[in-house]
CSV table of C-alpha atoms in Angstrom, one decimal:
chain,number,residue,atom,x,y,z
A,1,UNK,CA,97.9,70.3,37.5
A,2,UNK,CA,94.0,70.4,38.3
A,3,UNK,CA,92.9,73.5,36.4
A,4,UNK,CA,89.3,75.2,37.8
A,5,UNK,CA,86.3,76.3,35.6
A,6,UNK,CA,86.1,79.9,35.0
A,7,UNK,CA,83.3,80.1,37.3
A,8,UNK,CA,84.9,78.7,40.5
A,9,UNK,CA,87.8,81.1,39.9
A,10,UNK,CA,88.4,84.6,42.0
A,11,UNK,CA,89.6,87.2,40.7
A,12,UNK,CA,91.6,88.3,44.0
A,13,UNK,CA,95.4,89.5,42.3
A,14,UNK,CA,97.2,86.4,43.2
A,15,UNK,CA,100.8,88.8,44.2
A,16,UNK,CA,98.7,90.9,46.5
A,17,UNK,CA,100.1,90.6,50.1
A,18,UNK,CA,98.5,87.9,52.6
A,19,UNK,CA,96.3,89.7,55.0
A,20,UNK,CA,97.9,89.7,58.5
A,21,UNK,CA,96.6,87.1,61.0
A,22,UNK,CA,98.3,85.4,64.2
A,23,UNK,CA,99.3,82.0,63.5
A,24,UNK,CA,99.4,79.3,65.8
A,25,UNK,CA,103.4,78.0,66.9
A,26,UNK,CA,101.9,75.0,66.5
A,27,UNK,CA,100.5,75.4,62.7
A,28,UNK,CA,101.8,73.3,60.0
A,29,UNK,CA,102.9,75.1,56.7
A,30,UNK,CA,100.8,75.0,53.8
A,31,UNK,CA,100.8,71.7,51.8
A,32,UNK,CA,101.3,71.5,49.1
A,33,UNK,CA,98.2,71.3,46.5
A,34,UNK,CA,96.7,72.0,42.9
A,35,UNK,CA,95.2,75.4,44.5
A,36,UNK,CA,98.8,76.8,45.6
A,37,UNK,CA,98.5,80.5,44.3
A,38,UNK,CA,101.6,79.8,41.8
A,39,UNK,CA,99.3,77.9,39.7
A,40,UNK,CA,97.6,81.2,38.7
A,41,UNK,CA,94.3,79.4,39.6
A,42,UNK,CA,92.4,80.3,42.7
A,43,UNK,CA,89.4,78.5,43.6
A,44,UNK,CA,86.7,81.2,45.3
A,45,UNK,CA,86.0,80.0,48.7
A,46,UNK,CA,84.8,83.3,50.8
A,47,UNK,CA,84.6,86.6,50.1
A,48,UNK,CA,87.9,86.7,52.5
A,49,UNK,CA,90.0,84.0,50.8
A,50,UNK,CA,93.0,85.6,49.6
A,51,UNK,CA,96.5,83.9,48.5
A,52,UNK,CA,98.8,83.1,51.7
A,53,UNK,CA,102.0,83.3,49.4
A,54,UNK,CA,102.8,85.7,46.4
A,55,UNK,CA,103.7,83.6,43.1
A,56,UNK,CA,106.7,83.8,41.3
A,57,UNK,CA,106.9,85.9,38.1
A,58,UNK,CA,105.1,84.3,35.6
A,59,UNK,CA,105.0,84.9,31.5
A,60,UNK,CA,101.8,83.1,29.8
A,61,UNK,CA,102.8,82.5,26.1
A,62,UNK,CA,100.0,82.3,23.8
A,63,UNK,CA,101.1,79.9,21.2
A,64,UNK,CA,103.3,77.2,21.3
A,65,UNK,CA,104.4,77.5,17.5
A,66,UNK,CA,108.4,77.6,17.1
A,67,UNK,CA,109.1,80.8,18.6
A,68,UNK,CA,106.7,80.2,21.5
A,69,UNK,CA,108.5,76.9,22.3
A,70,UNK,CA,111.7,78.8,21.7
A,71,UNK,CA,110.7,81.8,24.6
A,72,UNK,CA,110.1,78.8,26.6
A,73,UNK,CA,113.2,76.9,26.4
A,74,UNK,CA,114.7,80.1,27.2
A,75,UNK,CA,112.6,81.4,30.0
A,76,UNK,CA,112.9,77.6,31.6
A,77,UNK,CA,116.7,78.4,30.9
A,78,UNK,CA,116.8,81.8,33.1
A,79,UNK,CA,114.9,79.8,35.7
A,80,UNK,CA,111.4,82.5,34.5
A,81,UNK,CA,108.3,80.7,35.3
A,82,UNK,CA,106.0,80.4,32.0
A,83,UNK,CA,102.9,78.9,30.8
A,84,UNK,CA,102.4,78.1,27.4
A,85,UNK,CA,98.3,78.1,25.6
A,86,UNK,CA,98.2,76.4,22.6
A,87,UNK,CA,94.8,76.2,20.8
A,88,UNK,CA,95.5,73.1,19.0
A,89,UNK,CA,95.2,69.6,20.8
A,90,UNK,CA,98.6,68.2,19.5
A,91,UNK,CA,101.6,70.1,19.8
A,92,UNK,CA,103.1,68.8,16.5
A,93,UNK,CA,99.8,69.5,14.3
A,94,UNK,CA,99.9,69.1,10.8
A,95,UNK,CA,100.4,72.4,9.5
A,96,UNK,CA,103.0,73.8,7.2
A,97,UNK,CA,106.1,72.4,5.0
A,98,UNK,CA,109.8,72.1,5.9
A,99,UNK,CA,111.4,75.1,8.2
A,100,UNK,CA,114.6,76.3,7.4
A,101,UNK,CA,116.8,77.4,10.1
A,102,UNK,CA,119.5,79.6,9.5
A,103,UNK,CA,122.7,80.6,11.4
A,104,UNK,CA,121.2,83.3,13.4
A,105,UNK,CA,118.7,80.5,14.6
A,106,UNK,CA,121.1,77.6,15.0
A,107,UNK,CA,123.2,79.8,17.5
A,108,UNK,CA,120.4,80.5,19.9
A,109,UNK,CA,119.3,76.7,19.6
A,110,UNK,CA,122.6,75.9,20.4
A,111,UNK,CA,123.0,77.6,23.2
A,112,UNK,CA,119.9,76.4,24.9
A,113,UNK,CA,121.4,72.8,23.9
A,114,UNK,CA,118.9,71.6,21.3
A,115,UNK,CA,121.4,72.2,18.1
A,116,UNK,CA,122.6,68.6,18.0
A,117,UNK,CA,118.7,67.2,18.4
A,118,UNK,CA,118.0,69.6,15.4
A,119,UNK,CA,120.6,68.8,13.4
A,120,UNK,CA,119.9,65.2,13.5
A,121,UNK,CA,116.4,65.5,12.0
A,122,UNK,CA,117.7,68.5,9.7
A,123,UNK,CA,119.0,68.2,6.1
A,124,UNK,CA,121.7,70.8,5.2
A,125,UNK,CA,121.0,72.9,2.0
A,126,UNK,CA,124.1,72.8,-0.5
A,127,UNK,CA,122.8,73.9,-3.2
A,128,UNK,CA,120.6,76.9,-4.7
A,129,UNK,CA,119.1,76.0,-8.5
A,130,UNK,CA,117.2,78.8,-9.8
A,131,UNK,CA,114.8,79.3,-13.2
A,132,UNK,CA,113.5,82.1,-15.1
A,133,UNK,CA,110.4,83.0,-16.9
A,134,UNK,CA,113.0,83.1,-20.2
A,135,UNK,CA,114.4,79.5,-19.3
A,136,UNK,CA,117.5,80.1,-18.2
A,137,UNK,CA,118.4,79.8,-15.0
A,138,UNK,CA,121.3,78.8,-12.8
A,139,UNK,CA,123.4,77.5,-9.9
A,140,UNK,CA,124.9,78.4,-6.6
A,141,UNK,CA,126.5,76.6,-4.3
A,142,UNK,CA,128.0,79.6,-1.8
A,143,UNK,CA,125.7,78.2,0.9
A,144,UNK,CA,127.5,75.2,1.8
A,145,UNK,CA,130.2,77.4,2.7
A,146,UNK,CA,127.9,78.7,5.8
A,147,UNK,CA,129.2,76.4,8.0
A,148,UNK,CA,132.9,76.9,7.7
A,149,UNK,CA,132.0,80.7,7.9
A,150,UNK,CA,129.4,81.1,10.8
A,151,UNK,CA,129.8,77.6,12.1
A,152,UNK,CA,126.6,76.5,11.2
A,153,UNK,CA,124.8,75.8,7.9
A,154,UNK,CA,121.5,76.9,6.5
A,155,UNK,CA,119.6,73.1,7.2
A,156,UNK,CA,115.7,72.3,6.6
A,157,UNK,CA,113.4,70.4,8.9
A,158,UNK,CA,109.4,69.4,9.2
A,159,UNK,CA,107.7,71.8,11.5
A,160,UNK,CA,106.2,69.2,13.1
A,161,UNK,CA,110.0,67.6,13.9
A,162,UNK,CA,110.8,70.9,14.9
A,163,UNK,CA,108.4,71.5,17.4
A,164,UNK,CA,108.8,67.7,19.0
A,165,UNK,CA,112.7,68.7,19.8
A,166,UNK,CA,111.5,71.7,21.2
A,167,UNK,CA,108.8,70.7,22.8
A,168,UNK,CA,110.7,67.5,24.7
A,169,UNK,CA,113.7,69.8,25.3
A,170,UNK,CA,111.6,71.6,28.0
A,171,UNK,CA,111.7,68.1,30.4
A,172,UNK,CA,109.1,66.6,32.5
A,173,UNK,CA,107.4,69.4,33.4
A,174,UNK,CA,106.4,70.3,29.6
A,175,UNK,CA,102.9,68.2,30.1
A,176,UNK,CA,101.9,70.7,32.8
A,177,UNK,CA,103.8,74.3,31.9
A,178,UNK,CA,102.5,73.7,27.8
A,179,UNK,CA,98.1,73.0,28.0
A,180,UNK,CA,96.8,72.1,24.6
A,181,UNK,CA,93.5,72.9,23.8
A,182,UNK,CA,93.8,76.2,25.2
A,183,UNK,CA,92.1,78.7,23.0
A,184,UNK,CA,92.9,82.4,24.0
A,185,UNK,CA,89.5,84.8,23.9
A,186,UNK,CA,90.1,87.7,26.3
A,187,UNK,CA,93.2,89.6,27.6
A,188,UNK,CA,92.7,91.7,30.7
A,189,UNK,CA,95.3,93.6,32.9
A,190,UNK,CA,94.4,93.7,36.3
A,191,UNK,CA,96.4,95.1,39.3
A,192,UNK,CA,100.1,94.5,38.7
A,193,UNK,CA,99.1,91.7,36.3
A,194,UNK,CA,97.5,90.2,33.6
A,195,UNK,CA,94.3,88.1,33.3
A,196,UNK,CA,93.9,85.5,30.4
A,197,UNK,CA,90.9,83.6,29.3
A,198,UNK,CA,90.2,80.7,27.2
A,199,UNK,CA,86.9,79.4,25.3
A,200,UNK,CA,87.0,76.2,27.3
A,201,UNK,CA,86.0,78.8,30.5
A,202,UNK,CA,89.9,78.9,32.2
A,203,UNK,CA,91.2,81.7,33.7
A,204,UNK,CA,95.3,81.9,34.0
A,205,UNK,CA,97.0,84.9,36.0
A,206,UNK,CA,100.4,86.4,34.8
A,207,UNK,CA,103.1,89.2,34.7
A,208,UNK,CA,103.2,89.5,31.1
A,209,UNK,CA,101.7,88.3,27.7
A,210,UNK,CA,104.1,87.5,25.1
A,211,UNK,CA,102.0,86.6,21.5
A,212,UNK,CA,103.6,83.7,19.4
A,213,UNK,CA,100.2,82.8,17.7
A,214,UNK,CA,101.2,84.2,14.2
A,215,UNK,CA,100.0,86.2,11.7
A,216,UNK,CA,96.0,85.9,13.0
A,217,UNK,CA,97.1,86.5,16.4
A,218,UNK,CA,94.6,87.1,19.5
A,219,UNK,CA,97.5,87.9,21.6
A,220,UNK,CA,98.3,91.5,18.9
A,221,UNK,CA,94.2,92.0,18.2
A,222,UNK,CA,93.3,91.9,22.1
A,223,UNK,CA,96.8,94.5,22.5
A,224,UNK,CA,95.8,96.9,19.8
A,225,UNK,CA,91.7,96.6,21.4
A,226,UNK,CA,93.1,97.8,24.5
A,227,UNK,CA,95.5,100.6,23.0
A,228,UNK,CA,92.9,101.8,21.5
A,229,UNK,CA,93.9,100.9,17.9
A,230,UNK,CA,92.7,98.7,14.9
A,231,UNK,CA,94.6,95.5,12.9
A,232,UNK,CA,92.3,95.9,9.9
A,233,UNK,CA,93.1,99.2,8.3
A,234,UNK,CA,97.0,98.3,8.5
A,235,UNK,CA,97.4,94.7,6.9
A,236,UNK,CA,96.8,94.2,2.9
A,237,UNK,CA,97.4,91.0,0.7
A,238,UNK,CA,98.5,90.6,-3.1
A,239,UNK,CA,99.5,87.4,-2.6
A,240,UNK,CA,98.4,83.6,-1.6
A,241,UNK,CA,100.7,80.6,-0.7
A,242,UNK,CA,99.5,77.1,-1.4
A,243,UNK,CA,102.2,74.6,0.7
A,244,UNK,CA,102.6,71.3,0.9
A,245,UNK,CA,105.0,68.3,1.4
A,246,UNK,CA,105.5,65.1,-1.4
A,247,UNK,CA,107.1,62.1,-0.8
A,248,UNK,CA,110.7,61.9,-2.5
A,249,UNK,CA,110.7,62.7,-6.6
A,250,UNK,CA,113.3,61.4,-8.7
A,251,UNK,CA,116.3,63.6,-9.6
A,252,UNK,CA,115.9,65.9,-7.0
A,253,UNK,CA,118.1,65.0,-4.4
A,254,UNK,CA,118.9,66.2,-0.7
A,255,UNK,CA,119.9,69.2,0.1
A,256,UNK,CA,118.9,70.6,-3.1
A,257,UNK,CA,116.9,74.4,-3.2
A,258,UNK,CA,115.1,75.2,-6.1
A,259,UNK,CA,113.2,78.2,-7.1
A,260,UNK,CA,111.3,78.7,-10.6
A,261,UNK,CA,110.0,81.9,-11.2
A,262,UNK,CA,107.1,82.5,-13.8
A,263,UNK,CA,104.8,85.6,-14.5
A,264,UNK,CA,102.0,85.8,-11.8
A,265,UNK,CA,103.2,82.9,-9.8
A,266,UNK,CA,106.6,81.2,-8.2
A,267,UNK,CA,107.5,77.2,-7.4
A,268,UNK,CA,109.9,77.1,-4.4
A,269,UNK,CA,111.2,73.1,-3.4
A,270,UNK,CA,113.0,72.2,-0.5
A,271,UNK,CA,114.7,68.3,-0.5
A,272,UNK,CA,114.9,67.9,2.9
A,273,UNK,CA,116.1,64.5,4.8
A,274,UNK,CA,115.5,60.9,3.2
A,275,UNK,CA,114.0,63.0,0.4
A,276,UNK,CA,111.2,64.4,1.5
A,277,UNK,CA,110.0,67.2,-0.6
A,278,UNK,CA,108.7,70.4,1.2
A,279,UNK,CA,107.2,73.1,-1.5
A,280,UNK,CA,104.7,76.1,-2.0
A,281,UNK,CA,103.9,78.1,-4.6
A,282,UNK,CA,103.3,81.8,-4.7
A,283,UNK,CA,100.3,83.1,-6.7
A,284,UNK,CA,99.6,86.4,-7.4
A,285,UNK,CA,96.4,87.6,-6.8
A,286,UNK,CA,94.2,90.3,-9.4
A,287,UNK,CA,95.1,93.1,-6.9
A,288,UNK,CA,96.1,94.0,-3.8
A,289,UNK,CA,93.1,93.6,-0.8
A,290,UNK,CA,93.5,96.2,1.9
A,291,UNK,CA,92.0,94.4,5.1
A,292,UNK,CA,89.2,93.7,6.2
A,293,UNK,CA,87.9,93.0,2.7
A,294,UNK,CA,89.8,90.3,1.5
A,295,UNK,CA,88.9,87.3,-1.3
A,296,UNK,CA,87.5,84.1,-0.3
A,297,UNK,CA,89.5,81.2,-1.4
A,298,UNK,CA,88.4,77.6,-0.4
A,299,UNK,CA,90.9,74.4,-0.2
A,300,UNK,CA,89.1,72.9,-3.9
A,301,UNK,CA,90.2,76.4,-5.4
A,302,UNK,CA,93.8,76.0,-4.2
A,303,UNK,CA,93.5,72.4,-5.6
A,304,UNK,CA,92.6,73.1,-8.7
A,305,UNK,CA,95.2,76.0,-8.9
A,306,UNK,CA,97.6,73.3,-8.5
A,307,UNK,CA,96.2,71.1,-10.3
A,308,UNK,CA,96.6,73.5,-13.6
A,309,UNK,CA,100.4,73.6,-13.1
A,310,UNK,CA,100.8,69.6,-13.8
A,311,UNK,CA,103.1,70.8,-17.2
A,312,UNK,CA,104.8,73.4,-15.8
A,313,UNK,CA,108.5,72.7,-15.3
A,314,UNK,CA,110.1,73.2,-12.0
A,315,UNK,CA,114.2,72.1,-12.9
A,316,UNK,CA,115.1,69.9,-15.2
A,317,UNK,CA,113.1,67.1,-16.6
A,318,UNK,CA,110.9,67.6,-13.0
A,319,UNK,CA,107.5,69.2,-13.4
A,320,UNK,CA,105.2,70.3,-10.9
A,321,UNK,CA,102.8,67.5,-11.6
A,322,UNK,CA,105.5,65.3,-10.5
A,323,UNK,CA,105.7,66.5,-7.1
A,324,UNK,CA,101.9,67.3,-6.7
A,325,UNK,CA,100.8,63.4,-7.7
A,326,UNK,CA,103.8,62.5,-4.6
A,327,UNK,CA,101.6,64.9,-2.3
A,328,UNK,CA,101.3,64.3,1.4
A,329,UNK,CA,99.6,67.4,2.6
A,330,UNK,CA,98.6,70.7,1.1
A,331,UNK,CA,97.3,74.0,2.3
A,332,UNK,CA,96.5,77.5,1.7
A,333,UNK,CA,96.6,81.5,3.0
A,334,UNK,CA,96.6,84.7,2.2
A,335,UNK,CA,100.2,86.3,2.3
A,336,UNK,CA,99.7,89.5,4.6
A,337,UNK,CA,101.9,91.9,4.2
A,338,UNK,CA,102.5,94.3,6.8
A,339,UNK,CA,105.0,96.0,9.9
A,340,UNK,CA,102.4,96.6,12.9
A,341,UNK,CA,102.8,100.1,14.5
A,342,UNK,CA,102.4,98.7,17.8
A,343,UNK,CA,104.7,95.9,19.4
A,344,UNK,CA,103.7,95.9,23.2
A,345,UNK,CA,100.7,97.3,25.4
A,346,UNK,CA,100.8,97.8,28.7
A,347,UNK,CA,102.0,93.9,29.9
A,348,UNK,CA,101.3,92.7,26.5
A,349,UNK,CA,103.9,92.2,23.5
A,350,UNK,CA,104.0,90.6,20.1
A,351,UNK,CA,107.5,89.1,19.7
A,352,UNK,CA,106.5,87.0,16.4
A,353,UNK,CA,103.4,88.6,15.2
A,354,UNK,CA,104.3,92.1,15.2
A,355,UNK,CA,106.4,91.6,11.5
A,356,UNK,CA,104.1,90.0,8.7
A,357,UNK,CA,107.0,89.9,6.5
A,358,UNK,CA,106.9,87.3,3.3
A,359,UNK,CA,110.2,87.2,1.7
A,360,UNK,CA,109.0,87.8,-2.0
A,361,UNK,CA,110.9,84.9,-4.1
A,362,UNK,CA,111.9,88.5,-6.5
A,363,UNK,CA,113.9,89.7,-4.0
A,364,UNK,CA,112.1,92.8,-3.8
A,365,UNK,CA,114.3,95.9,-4.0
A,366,UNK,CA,113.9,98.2,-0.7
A,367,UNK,CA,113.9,101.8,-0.9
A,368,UNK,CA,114.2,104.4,2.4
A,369,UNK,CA,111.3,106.4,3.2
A,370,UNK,CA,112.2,108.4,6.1
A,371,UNK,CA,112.0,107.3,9.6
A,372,UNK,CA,109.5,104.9,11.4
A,373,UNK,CA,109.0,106.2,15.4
A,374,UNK,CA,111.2,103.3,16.3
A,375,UNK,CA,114.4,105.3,14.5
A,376,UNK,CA,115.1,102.8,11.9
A,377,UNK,CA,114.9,103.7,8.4
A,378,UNK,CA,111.3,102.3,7.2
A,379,UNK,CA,111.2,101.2,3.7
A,380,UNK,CA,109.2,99.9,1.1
A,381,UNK,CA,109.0,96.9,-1.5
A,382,UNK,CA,109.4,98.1,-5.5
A,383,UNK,CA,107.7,95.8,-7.3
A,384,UNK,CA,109.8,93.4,-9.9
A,385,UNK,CA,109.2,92.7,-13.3
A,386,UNK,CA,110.4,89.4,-14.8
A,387,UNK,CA,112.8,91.2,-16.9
A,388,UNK,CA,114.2,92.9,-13.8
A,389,UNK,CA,114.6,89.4,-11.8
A,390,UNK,CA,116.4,88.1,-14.6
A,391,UNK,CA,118.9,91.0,-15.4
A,392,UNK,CA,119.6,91.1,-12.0
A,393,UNK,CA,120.6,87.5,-11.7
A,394,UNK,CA,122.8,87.9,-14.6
A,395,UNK,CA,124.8,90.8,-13.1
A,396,UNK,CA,125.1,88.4,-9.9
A,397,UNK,CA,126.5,85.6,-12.1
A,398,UNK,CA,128.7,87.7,-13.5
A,399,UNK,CA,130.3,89.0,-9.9
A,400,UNK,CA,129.6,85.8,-8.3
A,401,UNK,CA,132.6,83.0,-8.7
A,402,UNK,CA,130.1,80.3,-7.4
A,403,UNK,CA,126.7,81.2,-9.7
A,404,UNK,CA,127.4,78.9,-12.3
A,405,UNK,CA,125.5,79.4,-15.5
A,406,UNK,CA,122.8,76.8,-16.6
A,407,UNK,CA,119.8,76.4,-18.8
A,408,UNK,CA,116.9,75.4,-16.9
A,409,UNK,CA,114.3,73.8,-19.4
């Protein structure tokens, strides 16, 4: 698809009705060409050019990450036309650890027929080890009976595996319905429609937005600037992640979980497929930061945060400087924290970014506080001591036939 600078581009609604005229019996029907008004891109000829055909219904998804790939599989599915901006040049971009998919996901991948491509990159999780502050700890192995129970298993995968499946599940026509290097700047509606921009000077016509650019997301900031509302007051932060990926350790094995808790910070490892060791660790940070002030952390501090946990133990005879010197990658965020008021403005929605949910590794109790406008019960996290995590566990040993006691040194 030939794409048009901003410049060249009219801004004539592309579904407006073709103004009448009396055509020839002899006239040939419009070829086809890069300029056809379905491609959202109209190049300004004359103050009177106009579209001769209305376009189909479009969606533009701004972010190809997981669950924008995902809305694409199944808009290409119900036979909706979409368009997918992703700011990154690569699709599969280095970002992030393993992804585990559970259940609930593996349905909906099946029935858009990626399971089995999924699957085969996927390592299934069979057991759960977890550590205390106190040094004991324990085992579960209740989630290798998810398969026989929902028909599929809890399974981990790389991101960047993820999103190839995905990606190539959409066909032929990926390389012109997904455009990398697409940096969203400006959402407009216009007429019956939407109007999207891009830093590169692109202009892309729609029906709707749907936002899958995550917890930073232009598509929820550009929503909330047109409703009239703010981002900055409503997200906070007492937490940052560091993640990474290792090649395989010794001892720790496929398809193994593990979680060490400690005061002030958590070690969370994943054993995915041949190995490969996807973990991040959850610090806790002096206080919580109520946006937009928020601390500055740089990649050398989360480096040498890591870098002071070499001793720590993680399971076993495994310490953390064991799977930091095996390190592949390794980055760093601030966990936000936070349930947006608004979901959708006008033609624009947040299906992923509306929720910046963490799950704390505590398993934060949740109290009700009323009633959010939505009419579900809203509630809040109470914060965990050690002591709490670990009395907690014991009464689940005790009720659980599978938690199998164990010392974790």
């Amino acid at each position: 698809m030939r794409e048009i600078q901003e410049e060249s581009v009219s801004t004539y609604r592309i579904d407006s009705p073709p103004p009448s005229h009396t055509s020839s019996p002899t006239s040939s029907p419009l070829p086809s060409s890069p300029l056809h008004p379905r491609h959202g891109i109209i190049q300004h000829q004359s103050d009177h050019t106009r579209p001769l055909h209305p376009r189909p219904f479009r969606v533009i998804i701004i972010g190809g990450s997981i669950a924008g790939l995902t809305l694409a599989n199944c808009l290409a599915a119900a036979g909706i036309e979409y368009l997918v901006l992703e700011k990154h040049q690569s699709i599969n971009a280095l970002l992030g650890g393993l992804i585990g998919i559970a259940p609930t996901g593996a349905r909906i991948l099946d029935q858009l027929g990626i399971y089995d491509a999924v699957k085969d990159i996927g390592q299934e999780i069979t057991v759960l080890r977890t550590g205390f502050p106190d040094g004991s700890g324990f085992n579960q192995t209740w989630v290798a009976e998810f398969e026989k129970r929902y028909g599929y298993g809890i399974s981990v995968t790389s991101r960047q595996q993820l999103l190839e499946v995905l990606y190539t599940a959409l066909g032929p026509s990926a390389s012109e319905t997904v455009h990398l290097g697409k940096e969203v700047t400006n959402i407009h509606h216009e007429g019956s429609g939407v109007k999207v921009l891009t830093r590169d000077g692109m202009t892309y016509f729609g029906d709707l937005v749907a936002g899958a650019d995550g917890v930073h997301s232009i598509a929820r900031s550009e929503m909330l600037r047109m409703a009239g509302g703010s981002a900055s007051n409503e997200e906070s932060a007492e937490y940052r992640i560091h993640v990474g990926l290792s090649c395989p350790v010794p001892t720790i094995t496929p398809g193994e979980q593990i979680v060490r808790c400690y005061d002030g910070f958590a070690v969370f490892a994943l054993c995915g497929k041949d190995g490969i060791l996807g973990w991040f660790i959850t610090e806790k940070l002096d206080r919580r930061y109520q946006y937009p002030n928020r601390p500055n952390h740089t990649q050398n501090d989360a480096i040498k945060f890591c870098e002071s946990l070499a001793d720590v133990p993680v399971w076993g005879d495994v310490t953390f400087g064991a799977i930091w010197k095996a390190r592949t990658s390794i980055s760093h965020a601030l966990v936000e924290e936070n349930v947006f008021k608004t979901w959708n403005y006008g033609r624009i929605c947040t299906f992923e970014s509306y929720n910046v949910d963490p799950r704390n590794i505590d398993e934060p109790e949740l109290r009700p506080r009323g009633k959010s406008s939505h009419g579900r019960r809203r509630c809040t996290r109470k914060q965990s001591s050690p002591t709490d995590i670990v009395q907690r566990k014991q009464a689940l040993i005790a009720t659980d036939p599978n938690g199998i006691p164990q010392a974790a040194p």
